[in-house]
Amino acid sequence: MTRPVIAIHGGAGTLSRAELDGARERELLAALEAALAAGADVLERRGSSLDAVERAVRVLEDSPLFNAGRGAVFTAAGTVECDACIMHGPTLAAGAVAAVHGVRNPVSLARLVMERSRHVFLAGDGAERFARDQGVELMPASYFHTDSRWQALQRVRAGAKASDGERHGTVGAVALDDAGALAAATSTGGITGKLPGRVGDSPIVGAGTYANTSVAVSASGDGEVFLRCNAAYRVAALTELVRLTPRLAARRTLLEVKRAGGRGGLIVLGADGTVAMPFTTEGMYRGVRAAGAASRLGIFRGPPR
Ligand code: ASP
């Protein structure tokens, strides 16, 4: 029996230290803690890692603070389009959706694609039709409207360079259950001012999300670069085939991403419960909790608290 662990992220590319006041920081940490607690609760009741990552990501999607679900950023057309992926390590089963409108919890729609369709990936209108057929919760556009995201779009439209924290985000979780099964999930609104129809790395199996029997990986960062680097699968390959530790594999992958012109972060969980959460941005909202232990949360450099 393995000791269950869950790790989450709320995006690499945080507000800068100077932009983040104490009240906002406490709010962000409380939201991360709530997501970790939801995932850990599943694991502590001997639930599956798949249920744990879905639960944790749903909490982050429901928060207006992160770029996924309710707090997703706006496209250049002023709409909200979400992408998500979920993957089960032992079976390599995966489900993903991209460019969906109005779905409250894209990660759960991705799971339905995995479990109730013949496919791995559904996008756009077809994904939305599938969502309606499956009876998933849909929300009006107003639900996804957050003032700060709207302001960020106006700044991007005016030609300003948005800060990492404004442009980016993404949420994700990786978990290991007491049966030794790994799972990963990632959900995002993408990047502020993206062209409608743009799909980043997050929902792509092997780019922003991956899980097998060795590791579970969820990424955040410059989606186009993570895509080209097959970042999540690269971590898995370096771990499984080259026998690097999850930490070294993640760092090596971020180096490759940097060489290709991108920045971001990765959360990686090994089959032995080892967690690595490196990033090359100023910060990454993150947290980890092993069964029976306290949560450790972090935003900027330095070990999670
Ligand atoms: N990787 C995400 C995307 O490009 C955005 C992010 O994580 O910041 O869709």
XYZ file of C-alpha atoms and ligand atoms in Angstrom:
314
model
C 0.000 0.000 0.000
C 1.431 3.397 -0.947
C 1.006 6.593 0.979
C -1.450 8.783 -0.911
C -0.244 12.212 -2.055
C -1.794 15.074 -3.982
C -0.113 18.141 -5.464
C -1.827 21.028 -7.215
C -0.969 24.199 -9.079
C -2.901 27.352 -9.826
C -0.624 28.449 -12.632
C 2.963 29.462 -13.251
C 3.141 33.154 -13.930
C 1.807 34.700 -10.763
C 1.355 38.335 -9.970
C 4.769 39.781 -9.088
C 5.651 40.013 -5.410
C 5.118 43.782 -5.583
C 1.612 43.397 -7.102
C 0.468 40.885 -4.504
C -0.815 42.442 -1.284
C -1.305 40.520 1.925
C -5.079 40.181 1.640
C -4.887 38.852 -1.908
C -2.126 36.427 -0.933
C -4.235 35.050 1.905
C -7.174 34.641 -0.469
C -5.058 32.735 -2.977
C -3.543 30.491 -0.315
C -6.998 29.758 1.117
C -8.262 28.741 -2.327
C -5.257 26.464 -2.862
C -5.820 24.938 0.567
C -9.490 24.298 -0.224
C -8.544 22.496 -3.452
C -5.879 20.410 -1.713
C -8.295 19.533 1.082
C -10.956 18.420 -1.416
C -8.471 16.147 -3.227
C -6.883 14.859 -0.023
C -10.303 14.050 1.402
C -10.938 11.700 -1.521
C -7.580 9.986 -1.000
C -8.011 9.707 2.759
C -11.309 7.897 2.203
C -9.395 5.486 -0.013
C -10.867 6.997 -3.171
C -9.026 6.929 -6.485
C -6.385 9.375 -7.670
C -8.631 10.066 -10.667
C -11.445 11.239 -8.367
C -8.945 13.227 -6.290
C -7.501 15.214 -9.208
C -10.960 15.876 -10.631
C -12.252 17.113 -7.251
C -9.253 19.367 -6.645
C -9.395 20.875 -10.136
C -13.138 21.492 -9.846
C -12.533 23.585 -6.723
C -9.939 25.664 -8.597
C -12.267 25.980 -11.615
C -15.013 27.301 -9.337
C -12.737 29.984 -7.911
C -12.643 33.343 -9.738
C -8.964 33.671 -8.756
C -7.469 31.208 -11.225
C -7.444 31.053 -14.993
C -9.769 28.086 -15.458
C -13.540 27.667 -15.369
C -15.101 30.687 -13.671
C -11.922 32.817 -13.617
C -10.830 31.993 -17.178
C -9.226 34.757 -19.230
C -10.899 36.341 -22.265
C -10.157 35.664 -25.917
C -9.513 38.521 -28.362
C -13.245 38.391 -29.148
C -14.183 38.904 -25.494
C -15.414 35.329 -25.095
C -14.249 32.612 -22.707
C -13.029 29.300 -24.145
C -11.792 26.558 -21.849
C -9.530 23.542 -22.348
C -9.053 20.581 -19.993
C -7.585 17.107 -19.825
C -7.598 14.210 -17.357
C -5.476 11.055 -17.495
C -5.291 7.791 -15.542
C -1.760 6.402 -15.226
C -2.343 2.632 -14.894
C -4.504 2.371 -18.039
C -3.325 5.434 -20.012
C -7.024 6.266 -20.354
C -7.455 9.957 -21.119
C -10.165 12.466 -21.923
C -9.868 16.037 -23.121
C -11.924 18.987 -24.323
C -10.898 22.214 -26.007
C -12.450 25.568 -26.863
C -15.650 24.928 -24.917
C -17.997 27.730 -23.855
C -20.282 27.794 -20.848
C -19.148 24.581 -19.161
C -18.778 25.161 -15.441
C -16.278 22.354 -14.889
C -14.365 21.469 -18.051
C -12.305 18.841 -16.169
C -15.459 16.831 -15.479
C -16.475 17.098 -19.125
C -13.019 15.748 -20.041
C -13.623 12.838 -17.677
C -16.969 12.114 -19.333
C -15.256 12.098 -22.732
C -12.852 9.513 -21.290
C -15.510 7.342 -19.691
C -18.627 7.776 -21.812
C -17.436 8.324 -25.379
C -15.396 6.318 -27.851
C -12.982 9.216 -28.130
C -10.156 10.905 -26.274
C -10.601 14.487 -27.402
C -13.653 16.591 -28.284
C -13.464 20.247 -29.293
C -15.753 23.217 -29.871
C -19.380 22.686 -30.888
C -19.143 18.906 -30.732
C -17.781 19.022 -27.196
C -20.573 21.388 -26.168
C -23.204 19.140 -27.727
C -21.705 16.195 -25.846
C -21.810 18.289 -22.644
C -25.524 18.978 -23.135
C -26.222 15.307 -23.909
C -24.422 14.287 -20.734
C -26.330 16.855 -18.684
C -23.248 18.674 -17.390
C -23.752 21.983 -15.663
C -23.750 24.939 -18.067
C -23.449 28.556 -16.994
C -24.320 31.871 -18.680
C -21.504 34.092 -19.986
C -21.949 36.404 -17.003
C -20.733 33.628 -14.669
C -17.334 33.723 -16.382
C -16.993 37.501 -16.264
C -14.341 38.686 -13.801
C -13.429 42.372 -13.826
C -9.691 41.832 -13.499
C -9.667 39.487 -16.532
C -11.736 41.982 -18.520
C -9.305 44.786 -17.647
C -6.385 42.544 -18.650
C -8.003 42.018 -22.063
C -8.466 45.775 -22.506
C -4.761 46.311 -21.733
C -3.767 43.609 -24.226
C -6.125 45.127 -26.828
C -4.465 48.508 -26.249
C -1.126 46.929 -27.071
C 0.232 46.729 -23.528
C 2.351 43.772 -22.616
C 0.372 41.934 -19.957
C 2.309 40.699 -16.946
C 2.751 36.953 -16.535
C 0.075 36.965 -13.885
C -2.437 38.643 -16.175
C -1.688 36.655 -19.276
C -1.364 33.213 -17.818
C -2.709 30.811 -15.325
C -4.037 27.295 -15.609
C -4.788 24.898 -12.816
C -3.794 21.300 -12.387
C -3.442 18.387 -10.016
C -1.495 15.147 -9.781
C -2.282 12.398 -7.283
C -1.230 8.964 -6.122
C -3.780 6.769 -4.338
C -3.265 3.976 -1.846
C -3.499 1.387 -4.622
C -0.449 3.029 -6.237
C -2.376 4.538 -9.176
C -1.267 7.912 -10.528
C -3.535 10.452 -12.244
C -3.191 13.971 -13.623
C -5.584 16.732 -14.663
C -5.176 20.229 -16.091
C -7.728 22.948 -16.882
C -7.289 26.415 -18.364
C -8.781 29.427 -20.059
C -5.558 29.693 -22.080
C -3.966 33.091 -22.585
C -5.524 36.568 -22.522
C -6.354 37.848 -25.997
C -5.864 34.463 -27.696
C -7.546 34.012 -31.058
C -10.847 32.161 -30.731
C -10.179 28.503 -31.477
C -6.607 28.599 -30.177
C -5.690 25.485 -28.217
C -2.678 25.415 -25.931
C -0.751 22.608 -24.285
C -3.054 22.000 -21.314
C -5.606 19.638 -22.929
C -3.046 17.866 -25.107
C -2.017 14.460 -23.798
C 1.769 14.577 -23.452
C 2.079 18.361 -23.748
C 0.338 19.871 -20.710
C -0.926 16.697 -19.048
C 0.352 13.133 -18.751
C 0.171 10.150 -16.419
C 1.495 6.616 -16.671
C 2.739 4.114 -14.099
C 5.925 6.125 -13.396
C 4.784 9.728 -13.136
C 1.845 12.120 -13.261
C 2.480 15.572 -14.724
C 0.549 18.829 -15.087
C 2.086 21.904 -16.714
C 1.525 25.632 -16.843
C 3.303 28.218 -18.930
C 3.796 29.329 -22.522
C 1.425 26.863 -24.119
C 2.779 27.051 -27.645
C 6.272 26.171 -26.411
C 5.151 23.420 -24.030
C 3.244 21.952 -26.960
C 6.270 21.932 -29.240
C 8.416 20.378 -26.507
C 5.906 17.633 -25.622
C 6.722 18.800 -22.142
C 4.621 16.456 -19.991
C 5.567 13.343 -21.931
C 9.196 14.477 -21.951
C 9.157 14.384 -18.143
C 7.667 10.886 -18.262
C 10.225 9.673 -20.808
C 13.149 11.111 -18.867
C 11.847 9.445 -15.712
C 10.974 6.088 -17.172
C 13.527 5.620 -19.925
C 16.498 7.678 -18.720
C 15.782 6.986 -15.041
C 16.033 10.601 -13.943
C 14.281 11.523 -10.713
C 11.005 13.440 -11.185
C 12.812 16.607 -10.036
C 15.674 16.279 -12.522
C 13.338 15.248 -15.326
C 11.142 18.287 -14.673
C 14.108 20.649 -14.498
C 15.637 19.245 -17.670
C 12.291 19.701 -19.418
C 11.962 23.322 -18.288
C 15.478 23.915 -19.647
C 14.357 22.577 -23.011
C 11.265 24.812 -22.831
C 13.532 27.771 -22.071
C 15.748 26.965 -25.050
C 12.630 26.980 -27.210
C 11.719 30.416 -25.864
C 9.205 29.607 -23.142
C 8.746 29.809 -19.389
C 6.494 28.032 -16.966
C 6.274 25.359 -14.337
C 5.502 21.687 -13.830
C 4.094 19.626 -11.017
C 5.352 16.069 -11.114
C 4.511 13.144 -8.846
C 6.493 9.910 -8.997
C 5.139 6.433 -8.278
C 7.046 6.446 -4.969
C 5.272 9.642 -3.877
C 8.151 12.017 -4.709
C 6.855 15.462 -5.668
C 8.683 18.101 -7.728
C 7.233 21.524 -8.538
C 9.917 23.535 -10.362
C 9.166 26.731 -12.323
C 11.055 29.319 -14.340
C 8.544 32.153 -13.863
C 8.632 34.514 -10.885
C 6.243 32.270 -9.030
C 3.806 29.390 -9.290
C 0.721 28.946 -7.110
C 1.203 25.475 -5.694
C 0.571 23.065 -2.875
C 1.194 19.506 -1.807
C -0.295 17.256 0.839
C 0.555 13.683 1.783
C -1.969 11.577 3.701
C -1.837 12.363 7.376
C 0.461 15.371 6.906
C -0.200 19.109 6.767
C -0.495 20.975 3.461
C 2.522 22.865 2.187
C 1.649 25.859 0.028
C 3.818 28.260 -1.955
C 3.660 31.086 -4.450
C 7.177 32.433 -4.900
C 10.598 30.757 -4.602
C 11.591 28.884 -1.493
C 10.144 25.674 -0.160
C 6.353 25.573 0.158
C 5.238 26.537 3.660
N -0.351 26.719 -20.714
C -1.576 27.446 -20.758
C -2.002 27.614 -22.177
O -1.241 28.016 -22.975
C -1.498 28.791 -20.106
C -0.734 28.831 -18.826
O -0.504 27.829 -18.185
O -0.341 29.916 -18.414
O -3.113 27.372 -22.518
